[in-house]
Structures are given as C-alpha cells and as structure tokens.
C-alpha cells in the first residue's frame, strides 16, 4: 500500500507541469508569525509562545536559494505543582540564521522546500533569582511550502527545528545556585508572506 502511494506521488510529480519554478536572480522579503513550541531544557521552566521572523531569500537557481531568517520569541515562566510561577521569569530568544534552501518539488504552482543552516542566537533568561544572557551558535533544519498568488506575492507555511547550543553565563551564579545554561531546542510553525522583486 505504502509503495503504491509513493509510486503514485512520483507519477503525479513527473506529470505535473513546472509552472512555479523559481527564477534565478529573484529576491524576496517577507514576514512570518506563528507558534513556538519549546522542547528539552526550555520546556521545563517556560511556556510556549508566539514568535515572529523577518525573511530574505535570493534564488540562485530553480533548485537552490539563500534564505536568511531573523527571529524573535518571548516566553513566560511556568510554575510547578508546589512552586507557583514568578511573573518576572521569562525567556527571550533572538536569532539570525542564514540557510541553504532546496526546492524539493514543484506541484503546479506549489513549491515544497527544505532548508538547513547555522546561525547565531542571543538568549536572555530570567529564572528568579538568577538572570543570564549569552550569544551562542545554533543549528536549524526545516521544511515548508510556498504558493505564488500574484506576480509579486508568495504565501506559505514552514516548520523548523532549532537547536541552540548550550552556553553558561558565569555572571548568573547566585549563592549556591550554579550558572544558568542558556541552550535548548524548540520548534517553530510559521505562516509566511513574501514580496518578490
């Protein structure tokens, strides 16, 4: 059954006219907003939140593109069954990630793509009574789709996994509490709108 569906997908893909191919030398700028789903160390102390990113893309060919993303999200602290949440606790993640974007498939006007890249992240964490901040590198990997609606406008969605490499802030040591580790992982599910020029 699974192999039959896979074969059907490839037949449909090969039979689909390539109407939506990216044009070499084409630029796009845009904005995105969506849900940030915290994982690993982050989810133990902070809640999921809304995130935003600014996008820039340059299509080098019909297959490969350069994609840069500037992202931001803010997360409030959560309590436990025995310790209530402190309103001052929060996690702020800012990142700049240049990516290699690869167009996997053109289905009529729909473009299905994947992307991967390394970037730099600035993480600010307040976990009362500690405050920590660090700039560190991170890795992201994702997939998504884009649909050109007009000659100069694309709409789409993306799902990406981000791993912010761990870094401790020695200035966050308070009494017997160890330095805060500011690394962690999260996923982002975003809606994107881009202007093409």
Coordinates of N, CA, C and O in Angstrom, one line a residue, residues 62-181:
X62 N 16.7 27.4 -10.0 CA 15.4 26.8 -9.8 C 15.4 25.8 -8.7 O 14.4 25.5 -8.1
X63 N 16.6 25.3 -8.3 CA 16.7 24.3 -7.2 C 17.2 24.9 -5.9 O 16.7 24.6 -4.8
X64 N 18.2 25.8 -5.9 CA 18.9 26.3 -4.7 C 18.6 27.8 -4.5 O 18.6 28.6 -5.4
X65 N 18.5 28.1 -3.2 CA 18.3 29.5 -2.8 C 19.0 29.8 -1.5 O 19.3 28.8 -0.7
X66 N 19.3 31.0 -1.3 CA 19.9 31.5 0.0 C 18.7 32.1 0.8 O 17.9 32.9 0.2
X67 N 18.5 31.7 2.0 CA 17.4 32.1 2.8 C 17.9 32.6 4.2 O 18.5 31.8 4.9
X68 N 17.7 33.8 4.6 CA 18.1 34.3 5.9 C 16.9 34.6 6.7 O 15.9 35.2 6.2
X69 N 16.9 34.3 8.0 CA 15.8 34.5 8.9 C 16.2 35.1 10.2 O 17.2 34.7 10.8
X70 N 15.6 36.2 10.5 CA 15.8 36.9 11.7 C 14.6 36.7 12.6 O 13.5 37.2 12.3
X71 N 14.7 35.9 13.7 CA 13.6 35.5 14.5 C 13.6 36.0 15.9 O 14.7 36.3 16.5
X72 N 12.4 36.1 16.6 CA 12.3 36.6 17.9 C 11.1 35.9 18.6 O 10.0 35.7 17.9
X73 N 11.2 35.5 19.8 CA 10.1 35.0 20.6 C 10.4 35.3 22.1 O 11.5 35.3 22.5
X74 N 9.3 35.4 22.8 CA 9.3 35.7 24.3 C 8.4 34.7 25.0 O 7.3 34.5 24.5
X75 N 8.9 34.1 26.1 CA 8.2 33.1 26.8 C 8.2 33.4 28.3 O 9.2 33.7 28.9
X76 N 7.0 33.2 28.9 CA 6.8 33.5 30.3 C 7.1 32.2 31.1 O 6.9 31.1 30.6
X77 N 7.6 32.4 32.3 CA 7.9 31.2 33.2 C 6.6 30.5 33.6 O 5.5 31.1 33.7
X78 N 6.8 29.2 33.9 CA 5.7 28.4 34.4 C 6.1 27.9 35.8 O 7.2 27.6 36.1
X79 N 5.1 27.6 36.6 CA 5.3 27.1 37.9 C 5.2 25.6 37.9 O 5.0 25.0 36.9
X80 N 5.3 25.0 39.1 CA 5.1 23.6 39.3 C 4.0 23.4 40.2 O 3.4 24.3 40.7
X81 N 3.7 22.1 40.6 CA 2.6 21.8 41.5 C 2.9 22.4 42.9 O 1.9 22.8 43.6
X82 N 4.1 22.6 43.2 CA 4.5 23.1 44.6 C 5.0 24.5 44.6 O 4.9 25.2 45.6
X83 N 5.5 24.9 43.4 CA 6.1 26.3 43.4 C 5.3 27.1 42.3 O 5.3 26.7 41.1
X84 N 4.6 28.2 42.7 CA 3.9 29.0 41.7 C 4.8 29.7 40.7 O 6.0 29.9 41.1
X85 N 4.3 30.1 39.6 CA 5.2 30.8 38.6 C 5.5 32.2 39.1 O 4.6 32.8 39.8
X86 N 6.7 32.7 38.9 CA 7.1 34.0 39.2 C 6.8 34.9 38.0 O 7.3 34.6 36.9
X87 N 6.0 36.0 38.1 CA 5.7 36.8 37.0 C 6.9 37.4 36.3 O 6.8 37.8 35.1
X88 N 8.0 37.5 37.0 CA 9.2 38.1 36.4 C 10.0 37.1 35.5 O 10.8 37.5 34.7
X89 N 9.8 35.8 35.7 CA 10.5 34.8 34.9 C 10.1 34.9 33.5 O 9.0 34.8 33.1
X90 N 11.1 34.9 32.6 CA 10.9 34.9 31.1 C 12.1 34.5 30.4 O 13.3 34.6 30.9
X91 N 11.9 34.0 29.2 CA 12.9 33.6 28.3 C 12.8 34.3 26.9 O 11.7 34.3 26.4
X92 N 13.8 35.0 26.5 CA 13.8 35.7 25.2 C 14.8 35.1 24.3 O 16.0 34.9 24.7
X93 N 14.4 34.7 23.0 CA 15.3 34.1 22.1 C 15.3 35.0 20.8 O 14.2 35.2 20.2
X94 N 16.4 35.4 20.4 CA 16.6 36.2 19.2 C 17.6 35.4 18.3 O 18.6 35.0 18.9
X95 N 17.4 35.3 17.0 CA 18.3 34.5 16.2 C 18.4 35.1 14.8 O 17.5 35.7 14.3
X96 N 19.6 35.0 14.2 CA 19.9 35.3 12.8 C 20.5 34.0 12.2 O 21.6 33.6 12.6
X97 N 19.8 33.5 11.2 CA 20.2 32.2 10.6 C 20.2 32.3 9.1 O 19.2 32.4 8.5
X98 N 21.4 32.2 8.5 CA 21.5 32.1 7.1 C 21.3 30.6 6.7 O 21.9 29.7 7.4
X99 N 20.5 30.3 5.7 CA 20.2 28.9 5.4 C 20.4 28.6 3.9 O 20.3 29.5 3.1
X100 N 20.7 27.3 3.6 CA 20.6 26.8 2.2 C 19.2 26.3 2.1 O 18.8 25.4 2.8
X101 N 18.5 26.8 1.1 CA 17.1 26.3 0.8 C 17.1 25.5 -0.5 O 17.7 25.9 -1.5
X102 N 16.5 24.3 -0.4 CA 16.4 23.4 -1.6 C 15.0 23.2 -2.0 O 14.2 22.8 -1.1
X103 N 14.6 23.5 -3.2 CA 13.2 23.2 -3.7 C 13.1 21.7 -4.0 O 13.7 21.3 -5.0
X104 N 12.3 21.0 -3.3 CA 12.2 19.5 -3.5 C 11.3 19.2 -4.6 O 11.5 18.3 -5.4
X105 N 10.2 19.9 -4.7 CA 9.1 19.6 -5.7 C 8.3 20.8 -6.1 O 8.1 21.7 -5.3
X106 N 7.9 20.8 -7.4 CA 7.0 21.8 -7.9 C 5.7 21.1 -8.3 O 5.7 20.3 -9.2
X107 N 4.7 21.3 -7.5 CA 3.4 20.7 -7.8 C 2.4 21.8 -8.3 O 1.9 22.6 -7.5
X108 N 2.3 21.9 -9.6 CA 1.5 23.0 -10.2 C 2.2 24.3 -9.8 O 3.3 24.5 -10.2
X109 N 1.5 25.2 -9.0 CA 2.2 26.4 -8.5 C 2.7 26.3 -7.1 O 3.3 27.2 -6.6
X110 N 2.6 25.1 -6.5 CA 3.0 24.9 -5.1 C 4.5 24.5 -5.1 O 4.9 23.6 -5.8
X111 N 5.3 25.1 -4.3 CA 6.7 24.8 -4.2 C 6.9 24.2 -2.8 O 6.6 24.8 -1.8
X112 N 7.4 23.0 -2.7 CA 7.8 22.3 -1.5 C 9.3 22.3 -1.3 O 10.0 21.9 -2.2
X113 N 9.7 22.8 -0.2 CA 11.2 23.0 0.0 C 11.7 22.5 1.4 O 10.9 22.2 2.3
X114 N 13.0 22.4 1.5 CA 13.6 22.1 2.8 C 14.7 23.1 3.0 O 15.2 23.7 2.0
X115 N 15.2 23.4 4.2 CA 16.3 24.3 4.5 C 17.0 23.9 5.7 O 16.5 23.2 6.5
X116 N 18.3 24.3 5.7 CA 19.2 24.0 6.8 C 20.2 25.0 6.9 O 20.7 25.6 5.9
X117 N 20.7 25.3 8.2 CA 21.7 26.3 8.3 C 22.2 26.5 9.8 O 21.5 26.0 10.7
X118 N 23.3 27.2 9.9 CA 23.8 27.5 11.3 C 23.6 29.0 11.4 O 23.8 29.8 10.5
X119 N 23.4 29.4 12.7 CA 23.2 30.9 12.9 C 23.7 31.2 14.3 O 24.2 30.4 15.0
X120 N 23.5 32.5 14.6 CA 23.8 33.0 16.0 C 22.5 33.4 16.7 O 21.6 33.9 16.1
X121 N 22.5 33.0 18.0 CA 21.3 33.3 18.8 C 21.8 34.1 20.1 O 22.8 33.9 20.6
X122 N 20.9 35.0 20.4 CA 21.1 35.8 21.7 C 19.9 35.3 22.6 O 18.7 35.5 22.3
X123 N 20.3 34.7 23.7 CA 19.3 34.2 24.7 C 19.4 35.0 26.0 O 20.5 35.1 26.5
X124 N 18.2 35.5 26.4 CA 18.1 36.2 27.7 C 17.2 35.4 28.6 O 16.1 35.1 28.2
X125 N 17.6 35.1 29.8 CA 16.8 34.2 30.7 C 16.7 34.8 32.1 O 17.7 35.2 32.6
X126 N 15.5 34.9 32.6 CA 15.3 35.3 34.0 C 14.6 34.1 34.7 O 13.5 33.7 34.3
X127 N 15.3 33.5 35.6 CA 14.8 32.4 36.4 C 15.1 32.8 37.9 O 16.2 32.6 38.4
X128 N 14.2 33.5 38.5 CA 14.4 34.2 39.8 C 15.0 33.2 40.8 O 14.6 32.1 40.9
X129 N 16.1 33.6 41.4 CA 16.7 35.0 41.5 C 17.8 35.2 40.5 O 18.6 36.1 40.6
X130 N 17.9 34.3 39.5 CA 19.1 34.4 38.5 C 18.7 35.1 37.2 O 17.5 35.0 36.8
X131 N 19.6 35.8 36.7 CA 19.5 36.4 35.4 C 20.7 36.1 34.5 O 21.8 36.2 35.0
X132 N 20.5 35.6 33.3 CA 21.6 35.2 32.4 C 21.4 35.6 31.0 O 20.2 35.8 30.5
X133 N 22.4 35.9 30.3 CA 22.4 36.2 28.9 C 23.6 35.6 28.2 O 24.7 35.6 28.8
X134 N 23.4 35.2 27.0 CA 24.6 34.7 26.2 C 24.3 34.7 24.7 O 23.1 34.6 24.3
X135 N 25.3 34.9 23.9 CA 25.3 34.8 22.5 C 26.0 33.5 22.2 O 27.1 33.2 22.6
X136 N 25.3 32.7 21.4 CA 25.8 31.3 21.1 C 25.4 30.9 19.7 O 24.5 31.5 19.1
X137 N 26.0 29.9 19.1 CA 25.6 29.4 17.8 C 24.5 28.4 17.9 O 24.2 27.9 19.0
X138 N 23.8 28.1 16.8 CA 22.8 27.2 16.8 C 22.6 26.6 15.4 O 23.1 27.1 14.4
X139 N 21.8 25.5 15.3 CA 21.5 24.8 14.1 C 20.0 24.8 13.9 O 19.3 24.6 14.8
X140 N 19.6 24.9 12.6 CA 18.2 24.7 12.3 C 18.0 23.9 11.1 O 18.8 23.9 10.2
X141 N 16.9 23.2 11.0 CA 16.5 22.3 9.9 C 15.0 22.4 9.8 O 14.3 22.3 10.8
X142 N 14.5 22.5 8.6 CA 13.1 22.7 8.4 C 12.6 22.4 7.0 O 13.4 22.1 6.1
X143 N 11.3 22.5 6.9 CA 10.6 22.2 5.6 C 9.4 23.2 5.5 O 9.0 23.8 6.5
X144 N 8.9 23.3 4.3 CA 7.7 24.2 4.2 C 7.2 24.2 2.7 O 7.7 23.4 1.9
X145 N 6.3 25.1 2.5 CA 5.8 25.2 1.1 C 5.5 26.7 0.9 O 5.3 27.5 1.8
X146 N 5.5 27.1 -0.4 CA 5.2 28.4 -0.8 C 4.2 28.3 -2.0 O 4.4 27.4 -2.9
X147 N 3.3 29.3 -2.1 CA 2.3 29.3 -3.2 C 2.3 30.7 -3.7 O 1.9 31.7 -3.0
X148 N 2.9 30.9 -4.9 CA 2.8 32.3 -5.6 C 1.3 32.6 -5.9 O 0.7 31.9 -6.7
X149 N 0.8 33.7 -5.3 CA -0.6 34.0 -5.5 C -0.7 35.1 -6.6 O -1.6 35.1 -7.4
X150 N 0.3 36.0 -6.7 CA 0.4 37.0 -7.7 C 1.8 37.1 -8.2 O 2.7 36.4 -7.7
X151 N 2.1 37.9 -9.2 CA 3.4 38.0 -9.7 C 4.4 38.4 -8.7 O 5.6 38.0 -8.8
X152 N 4.0 39.2 -7.7 CA 5.0 39.7 -6.7 C 4.6 39.3 -5.3 O 5.0 40.0 -4.3
X153 N 3.9 38.2 -5.1 CA 3.5 37.9 -3.7 C 3.4 36.4 -3.6 O 2.8 35.7 -4.4
X154 N 4.1 35.8 -2.5 CA 4.0 34.4 -2.2 C 3.5 34.3 -0.7 O 3.8 35.0 0.2
X155 N 2.7 33.2 -0.5 CA 2.2 32.9 0.8 C 2.6 31.4 1.1 O 2.7 30.6 0.2
X156 N 2.9 31.1 2.4 CA 3.3 29.8 2.7 C 3.4 29.5 4.2 O 3.0 30.3 5.0
X157 N 3.8 28.3 4.5 CA 4.0 27.9 5.9 C 5.3 27.1 6.0 O 5.8 26.5 5.0
X158 N 5.9 27.2 7.2 CA 7.1 26.4 7.4 C 7.1 25.8 8.8 O 6.6 26.4 9.7
X159 N 7.8 24.7 8.9 CA 8.0 24.0 10.2 C 9.5 23.8 10.3 O 10.1 23.2 9.4
X160 N 10.1 24.3 11.4 CA 11.5 24.1 11.5 C 11.9 23.8 13.0 O 11.3 24.2 13.9
X161 N 13.0 23.0 13.1 CA 13.6 22.6 14.4 C 14.8 23.4 14.6 O 15.7 23.5 13.7
X162 N 15.0 24.0 15.8 CA 16.1 24.8 16.2 C 16.8 24.2 17.4 O 16.2 23.9 18.4
X163 N 18.1 24.1 17.3 CA 18.9 23.6 18.4 C 19.9 24.8 18.8 O 20.9 25.0 18.0
X164 N 19.7 25.4 19.9 CA 20.6 26.5 20.4 C 21.6 25.8 21.2 O 21.3 25.2 22.3
X165 N 22.9 25.9 20.8 CA 24.0 25.3 21.5 C 24.1 25.8 23.0 O 24.0 27.0 23.2
X166 N 24.4 24.9 23.9 CA 24.4 25.3 25.3 C 25.6 26.2 25.6 O 26.7 26.0 25.1
X167 N 25.3 27.2 26.4 CA 26.4 28.1 26.9 C 26.0 28.6 28.3 O 24.8 29.0 28.5
X168 N 26.9 28.6 29.2 CA 26.6 29.0 30.6 C 27.0 30.4 30.8 O 28.1 30.9 30.2
X169 N 26.3 31.2 31.5 CA 26.6 32.6 31.9 C 27.2 32.6 33.3 O 26.4 32.4 34.3
X170 N 28.5 32.8 33.4 CA 29.1 32.8 34.8 C 28.6 33.9 35.7 O 28.6 33.8 36.9
X171 N 28.1 35.0 35.1 CA 27.6 36.1 35.9 C 26.2 35.8 36.5 O 25.7 36.5 37.3
X172 N 25.6 34.6 36.1 CA 24.3 34.3 36.7 C 24.3 33.5 38.0 O 23.3 33.2 38.5
X173 N 25.5 33.2 38.4 CA 25.7 32.4 39.7 C 25.2 33.3 40.8 O 25.6 34.4 41.0
X174 N 24.3 32.7 41.6 CA 23.8 33.4 42.8 C 23.9 32.4 44.0 O 23.2 31.3 44.0
X175 N 24.7 32.7 45.0 CA 24.9 31.8 46.1 C 25.3 30.5 45.7 O 26.3 30.3 45.0
X176 N 24.6 29.4 46.1 CA 24.9 28.0 45.8 C 24.3 27.6 44.5 O 24.6 26.5 44.0
X177 N 23.5 28.5 43.8 CA 22.9 28.1 42.5 C 24.0 28.1 41.4 O 24.7 29.1 41.3
X178 N 24.0 27.1 40.6 CA 25.0 27.1 39.5 C 24.7 28.0 38.4 O 23.6 28.5 38.3
X179 N 25.6 28.3 37.5 CA 25.4 29.2 36.4 C 24.3 28.6 35.5 O 24.1 27.4 35.3
X180 N 23.5 29.6 35.0 CA 22.4 29.2 34.1 C 22.9 28.6 32.8 O 23.8 29.3 32.1
X181 N 22.4 27.5 32.3 CA 22.7 27.0 30.9 C 21.6 27.6 30.0 O 20.4 27.4 30.2

